[in-house]
Amino acid sequence: MANHKSSVKRIRQTVTRRLHNRYYAKTMRTAVRRLRAMTDKAQAAEAYVKVSAMLDRLAGKKVISKNKASNLKSKLAKHVNKLAA
């Protein structure tokens, strides 16, 4: 157990942040899965814009790394571009 007030507060903050980040990371993974499952190009292109913005936002808030966001956006863009019109 922590012996200092500051370390007790740190533990509280870490738990809160971890739960917050876990929620948004799960939301992001679900959005990516839904986009990958789409077969209509117009619908997928529309969803890609929203998912891409979400990835950038999460990377900015350090929920995921910038490289992970870039890699996901790249793969999703390839998926959307491959879809038949």
Tab-separated table of N, CA and C in Angstrom, residues 9-64:
chain	number	residue	atom	x	y	z
A	9	LYS	N	-2.994	9.501	-4.389
A	9	LYS	CA	-3.687	10.274	-5.424
A	9	LYS	C	-3.283	9.779	-6.812
A	10	ARG	N	-2.006	9.506	-6.999
A	10	ARG	CA	-1.503	8.989	-8.280
A	10	ARG	C	-2.218	7.686	-8.646
A	11	ILE	N	-2.374	6.811	-7.667
A	11	ILE	CA	-3.045	5.534	-7.907
A	11	ILE	C	-4.490	5.775	-8.339
A	12	ARG	N	-5.175	6.693	-7.646
A	12	ARG	CA	-6.554	7.023	-8.019
A	12	ARG	C	-6.618	7.553	-9.449
A	13	GLN	N	-5.717	8.461	-9.787
A	13	GLN	CA	-5.704	9.050	-11.123
A	13	GLN	C	-5.430	7.992	-12.195
A	14	THR	N	-4.492	7.106	-11.907
A	14	THR	CA	-4.127	6.067	-12.866
A	14	THR	C	-5.303	5.151	-13.154
A	15	VAL	N	-6.019	4.763	-12.113
A	15	VAL	CA	-7.183	3.886	-12.287
A	15	VAL	C	-8.236	4.573	-13.153
A	16	THR	N	-8.512	5.840	-12.846
A	16	THR	CA	-9.507	6.595	-13.608
A	16	THR	C	-9.103	6.710	-15.067
A	17	ARG	N	-7.854	7.054	-15.308
A	17	ARG	CA	-7.376	7.218	-16.684
A	17	ARG	C	-7.388	5.904	-17.445
A	18	ARG	N	-7.011	4.822	-16.763
A	18	ARG	CA	-6.976	3.523	-17.415
A	18	ARG	C	-8.368	3.117	-17.874
A	19	LEU	N	-9.367	3.314	-17.011
A	19	LEU	CA	-10.737	2.969	-17.373
A	19	LEU	C	-11.244	3.842	-18.525
A	20	HIS	N	-10.918	5.114	-18.463
A	20	HIS	CA	-11.316	6.059	-19.510
A	20	HIS	C	-10.682	5.666	-20.843
A	21	ASN	N	-9.384	5.403	-20.824
A	21	ASN	CA	-8.675	5.031	-22.048
A	21	ASN	C	-9.164	3.687	-22.586
A	22	ARG	N	-9.465	2.757	-21.688
A	22	ARG	CA	-9.936	1.443	-22.105
A	22	ARG	C	-11.273	1.558	-22.824
A	23	TYR	N	-12.156	2.416	-22.329
A	23	TYR	CA	-13.455	2.631	-22.957
A	23	TYR	C	-13.278	3.161	-24.381
A	24	TYR	N	-12.458	4.185	-24.542
A	24	TYR	CA	-12.287	4.788	-25.867
A	24	TYR	C	-11.523	3.871	-26.816
A	25	ALA	N	-10.589	3.093	-26.299
A	25	ALA	CA	-9.868	2.145	-27.153
A	25	ALA	C	-10.824	1.067	-27.654
A	26	LYS	N	-11.720	0.604	-26.801
A	26	LYS	CA	-12.705	-0.409	-27.194
A	26	LYS	C	-13.678	0.167	-28.222
A	27	THR	N	-14.114	1.400	-28.017
A	27	THR	CA	-15.005	2.071	-28.960
A	27	THR	C	-14.329	2.183	-30.325
A	28	MET	N	-13.040	2.515	-30.320
A	28	MET	CA	-12.276	2.641	-31.559
A	28	MET	C	-12.184	1.295	-32.273
A	29	ARG	N	-11.882	0.230	-31.527
A	29	ARG	CA	-11.765	-1.094	-32.140
A	29	ARG	C	-13.089	-1.531	-32.758
A	30	THR	N	-14.193	-1.231	-32.092
A	30	THR	CA	-15.511	-1.580	-32.618
A	30	THR	C	-15.783	-0.817	-33.910
A	31	ALA	N	-15.448	0.460	-33.942
A	31	ALA	CA	-15.667	1.271	-35.140
A	31	ALA	C	-14.824	0.745	-36.303
A	32	VAL	N	-13.595	0.346	-36.026
A	32	VAL	CA	-12.710	-0.187	-37.072
A	32	VAL	C	-13.279	-1.500	-37.601
A	33	ARG	N	-13.762	-2.365	-36.706
A	33	ARG	CA	-14.360	-3.646	-37.139
A	33	ARG	C	-15.576	-3.419	-38.016
A	34	ARG	N	-16.418	-2.462	-37.628
A	34	ARG	CA	-17.619	-2.182	-38.424
A	34	ARG	C	-17.247	-1.675	-39.811
A	35	LEU	N	-16.227	-0.832	-39.881
A	35	LEU	CA	-15.792	-0.304	-41.175
A	35	LEU	C	-15.227	-1.418	-42.046
A	36	ARG	N	-14.465	-2.319	-41.452
A	36	ARG	CA	-13.896	-3.430	-42.223
A	36	ARG	C	-14.969	-4.386	-42.736
A	37	ALA	N	-16.095	-4.443	-42.037
A	37	ALA	CA	-17.178	-5.344	-42.434
A	37	ALA	C	-18.053	-4.754	-43.542
A	38	MET	N	-17.929	-3.462	-43.804
A	38	MET	CA	-18.782	-2.814	-44.809
A	38	MET	C	-18.410	-3.260	-46.214
A	39	THR	N	-19.443	-3.351	-47.070
A	39	THR	CA	-19.223	-3.748	-48.460
A	39	THR	C	-19.637	-2.659	-49.439
A	40	ASP	N	-20.410	-1.687	-48.980
A	40	ASP	CA	-20.833	-0.578	-49.840
A	40	ASP	C	-19.793	0.536	-49.789
A	41	LYS	N	-19.263	0.916	-50.949
A	41	LYS	CA	-18.157	1.872	-50.990
A	41	LYS	C	-18.566	3.256	-50.472
A	42	ALA	N	-19.745	3.735	-50.854
A	42	ALA	CA	-20.178	5.074	-50.425
A	42	ALA	C	-20.343	5.122	-48.910
A	43	GLN	N	-20.964	4.104	-48.374
A	43	GLN	CA	-21.179	4.033	-46.924
A	43	GLN	C	-19.836	3.917	-46.195
A	44	ALA	N	-18.934	3.119	-46.736
A	44	ALA	CA	-17.622	2.928	-46.117
A	44	ALA	C	-16.798	4.215	-46.162
A	45	ALA	N	-16.884	4.935	-47.277
A	45	ALA	CA	-16.133	6.193	-47.401
A	45	ALA	C	-16.619	7.212	-46.383
A	46	GLU	N	-17.918	7.240	-46.167
A	46	GLU	CA	-18.501	8.156	-45.187
A	46	GLU	C	-18.052	7.779	-43.769
A	47	ALA	N	-18.066	6.489	-43.484
A	47	ALA	CA	-17.656	6.014	-42.158
A	47	ALA	C	-16.156	6.214	-41.958
A	48	TYR	N	-15.371	6.088	-43.039
A	48	TYR	CA	-13.912	6.239	-42.933
A	48	TYR	C	-13.539	7.625	-42.416
A	49	VAL	N	-14.262	8.644	-42.866
A	49	VAL	CA	-13.974	10.008	-42.420
A	49	VAL	C	-14.141	10.116	-40.901
A	50	LYS	N	-15.228	9.532	-40.384
A	50	LYS	CA	-15.491	9.600	-38.945
A	50	LYS	C	-14.476	8.784	-38.150
A	51	VAL	N	-14.160	7.580	-38.635
A	51	VAL	CA	-13.209	6.716	-37.933
A	51	VAL	C	-11.812	7.348	-37.947
A	52	SER	N	-11.466	7.937	-39.080
A	52	SER	CA	-10.164	8.589	-39.208
A	52	SER	C	-10.038	9.745	-38.208
A	53	ALA	N	-11.096	10.525	-38.076
A	53	ALA	CA	-11.087	11.634	-37.116
A	53	ALA	C	-10.974	11.105	-35.689
A	54	MET	N	-11.670	9.994	-35.412
A	54	MET	CA	-11.611	9.392	-34.082
A	54	MET	C	-10.192	8.924	-33.771
A	55	LEU	N	-9.551	8.283	-34.753
A	55	LEU	CA	-8.182	7.802	-34.553
A	55	LEU	C	-7.231	8.960	-34.275
A	56	ASP	N	-7.377	10.047	-35.024
A	56	ASP	CA	-6.520	11.223	-34.805
A	56	ASP	C	-6.729	11.810	-33.415
A	57	ARG	N	-7.987	11.866	-32.998
A	57	ARG	CA	-8.305	12.412	-31.682
A	57	ARG	C	-7.705	11.549	-30.571
A	58	LEU	N	-7.834	10.243	-30.702
A	58	LEU	CA	-7.293	9.341	-29.681
A	58	LEU	C	-5.769	9.371	-29.660
A	59	ALA	N	-5.156	9.527	-30.827
A	59	ALA	CA	-3.694	9.638	-30.873
A	59	ALA	C	-3.244	10.948	-30.218
A	60	GLY	N	-4.004	12.000	-30.428
A	60	GLY	CA	-3.678	13.289	-29.818
A	60	GLY	C	-3.771	13.248	-28.310
A	61	LYS	N	-4.712	12.445	-27.794
A	61	LYS	CA	-4.890	12.319	-26.349
A	61	LYS	C	-4.066	11.189	-25.752
A	62	LYS	N	-3.217	10.574	-26.587
A	62	LYS	CA	-2.296	9.520	-26.172
A	62	LYS	C	-2.996	8.250	-25.683
A	63	VAL	N	-4.231	7.998	-26.163
A	63	VAL	CA	-4.900	6.741	-25.852
A	63	VAL	C	-4.255	5.640	-26.688
A	64	ILE	N	-3.948	5.968	-27.960
A	64	ILE	CA	-3.174	5.078	-28.826
A	64	ILE	C	-2.012	5.893	-29.373
